[in-house]
Short mmCIF file of C-alpha atoms in Angstrom, two decimals:
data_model
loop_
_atom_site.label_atom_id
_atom_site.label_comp_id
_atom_site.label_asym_id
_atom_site.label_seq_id
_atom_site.Cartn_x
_atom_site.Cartn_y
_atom_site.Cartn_z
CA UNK A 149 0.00 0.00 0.00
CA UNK A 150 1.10 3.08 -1.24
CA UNK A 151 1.36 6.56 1.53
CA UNK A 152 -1.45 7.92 -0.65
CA UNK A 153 -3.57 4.93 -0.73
CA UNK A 154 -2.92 4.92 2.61
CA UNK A 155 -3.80 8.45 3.74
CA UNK A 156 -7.14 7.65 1.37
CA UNK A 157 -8.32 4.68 3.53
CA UNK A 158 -7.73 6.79 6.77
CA UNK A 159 -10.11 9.34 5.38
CA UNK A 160 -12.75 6.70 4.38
CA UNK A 161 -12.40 5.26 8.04
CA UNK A 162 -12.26 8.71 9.58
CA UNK A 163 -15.62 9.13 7.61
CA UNK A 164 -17.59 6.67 9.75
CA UNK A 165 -16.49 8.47 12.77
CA UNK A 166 -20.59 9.90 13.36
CA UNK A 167 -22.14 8.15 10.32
CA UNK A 168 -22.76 4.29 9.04
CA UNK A 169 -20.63 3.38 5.88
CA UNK A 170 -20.60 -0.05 3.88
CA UNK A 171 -16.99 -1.59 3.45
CA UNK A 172 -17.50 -2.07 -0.09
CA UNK A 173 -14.86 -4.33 -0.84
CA UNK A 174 -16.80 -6.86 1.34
CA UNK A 175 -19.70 -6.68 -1.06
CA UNK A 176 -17.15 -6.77 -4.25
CA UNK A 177 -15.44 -10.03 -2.91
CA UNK A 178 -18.87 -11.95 -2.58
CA UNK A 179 -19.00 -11.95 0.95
CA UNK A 180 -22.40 -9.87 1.62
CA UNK A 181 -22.43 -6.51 3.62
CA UNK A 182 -20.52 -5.09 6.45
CA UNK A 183 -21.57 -1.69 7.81
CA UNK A 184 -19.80 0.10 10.44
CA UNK A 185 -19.39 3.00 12.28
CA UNK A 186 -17.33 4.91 14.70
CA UNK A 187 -14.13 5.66 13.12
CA UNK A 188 -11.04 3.21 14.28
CA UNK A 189 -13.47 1.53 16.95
CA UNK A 190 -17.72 1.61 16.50
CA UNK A 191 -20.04 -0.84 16.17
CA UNK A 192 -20.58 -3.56 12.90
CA UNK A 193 -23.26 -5.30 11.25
CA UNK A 194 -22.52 -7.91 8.74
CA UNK A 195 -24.86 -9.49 6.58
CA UNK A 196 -23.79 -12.81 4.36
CA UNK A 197 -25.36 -13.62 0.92
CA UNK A 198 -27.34 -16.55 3.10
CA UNK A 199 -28.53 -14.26 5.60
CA UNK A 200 -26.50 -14.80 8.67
CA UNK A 201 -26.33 -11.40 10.65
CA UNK A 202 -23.72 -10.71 13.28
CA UNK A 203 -23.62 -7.44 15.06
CA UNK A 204 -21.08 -6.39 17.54
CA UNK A 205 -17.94 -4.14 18.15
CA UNK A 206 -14.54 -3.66 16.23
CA UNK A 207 -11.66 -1.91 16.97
CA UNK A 208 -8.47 -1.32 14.99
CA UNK A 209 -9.46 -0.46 12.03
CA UNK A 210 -6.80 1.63 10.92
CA UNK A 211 -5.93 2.31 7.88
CA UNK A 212 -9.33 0.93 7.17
CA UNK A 213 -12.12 -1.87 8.42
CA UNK A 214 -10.50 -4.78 7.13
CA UNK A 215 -7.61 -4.38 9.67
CA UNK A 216 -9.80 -4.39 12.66
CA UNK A 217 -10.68 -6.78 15.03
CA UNK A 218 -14.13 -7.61 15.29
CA UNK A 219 -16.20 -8.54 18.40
CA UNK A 220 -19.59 -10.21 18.10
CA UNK A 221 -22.22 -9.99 20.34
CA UNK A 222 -25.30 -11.30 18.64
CA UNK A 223 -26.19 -13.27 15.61
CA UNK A 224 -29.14 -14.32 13.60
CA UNK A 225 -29.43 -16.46 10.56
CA UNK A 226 -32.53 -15.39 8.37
CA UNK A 227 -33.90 -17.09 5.41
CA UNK A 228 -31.48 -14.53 2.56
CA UNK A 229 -29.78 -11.28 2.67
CA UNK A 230 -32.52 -9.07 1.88
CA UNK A 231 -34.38 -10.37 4.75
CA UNK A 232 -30.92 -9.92 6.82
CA UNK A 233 -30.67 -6.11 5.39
CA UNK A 234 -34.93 -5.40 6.45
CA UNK A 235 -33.58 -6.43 9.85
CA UNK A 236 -30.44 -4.75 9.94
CA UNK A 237 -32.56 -0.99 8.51
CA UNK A 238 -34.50 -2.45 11.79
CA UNK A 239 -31.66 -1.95 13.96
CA UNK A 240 -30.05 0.77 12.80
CA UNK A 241 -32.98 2.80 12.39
CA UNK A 242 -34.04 6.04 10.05
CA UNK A 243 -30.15 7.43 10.88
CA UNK A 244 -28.78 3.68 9.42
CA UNK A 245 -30.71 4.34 5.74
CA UNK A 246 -30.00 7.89 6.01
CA UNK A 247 -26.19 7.80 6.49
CA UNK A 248 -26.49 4.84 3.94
CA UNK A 249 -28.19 6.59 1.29
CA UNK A 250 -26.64 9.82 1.37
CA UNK A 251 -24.52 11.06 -1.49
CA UNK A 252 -21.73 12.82 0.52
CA UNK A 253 -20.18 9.14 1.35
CA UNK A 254 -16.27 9.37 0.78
CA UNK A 255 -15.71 6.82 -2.14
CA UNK A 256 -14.05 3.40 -1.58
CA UNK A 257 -11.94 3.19 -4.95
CA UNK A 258 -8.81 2.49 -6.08
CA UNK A 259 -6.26 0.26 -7.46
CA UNK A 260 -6.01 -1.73 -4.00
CA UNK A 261 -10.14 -1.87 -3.59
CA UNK A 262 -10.09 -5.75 -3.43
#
């Protein structure tokens, strides 16, 4: 990893400091949804393509979420993903789709995305 690329991920991970973001190189490798927040240490809920749900605490993430180490403190398995995600929306509330769907989300791209 380049100092740039570096410097970029910090600023995606400093972006979840107040707000929910997606790791999108979760979703780009197959492997569901993760969505975070809290900066270097928050709260996570991942979501796999079969609708298992885990939900917990991480901490490390630094430069970015797929350094950190991830604490689970409850899990559900639900019948696919979208029924996962309707629970997750659940959880998180109106600020979980809001922070989601908002277009001022620092962008997760690059040559080292995946």
């Amino acid at each position: 990893m380049t100092q740039k690329e570096f410097e970029h991920w910090q600023s995606v991970t400093g972006s979840s400091q107040y707000r929910w973001v997606e790791d999108q190189v979760t979703r780009l490798n197959g492997r569901g949804a993760l969505y975070y927040m809290g900066g270097e240490s928050g709260i996570y809920i991942r979501i796999t393509e079969e609708g298992h749900l885990t939900a917990g605490t991480y901490e490390g993430a630094i430069p970015h979420i797929g350094e950190a180490c991830f604490e689970k403190k409850a899990e559900r398995t639900f019948k696919d993903f979208n029924e996962g995600f309707q629970y997750a929306c659940q959880l998180g509330g109106i600020r979980f789709l809001a922070d989601l769907f908002s277009s001022d989300q620092v962008l997760q791209t690059g040559p080292s995305l995946c």
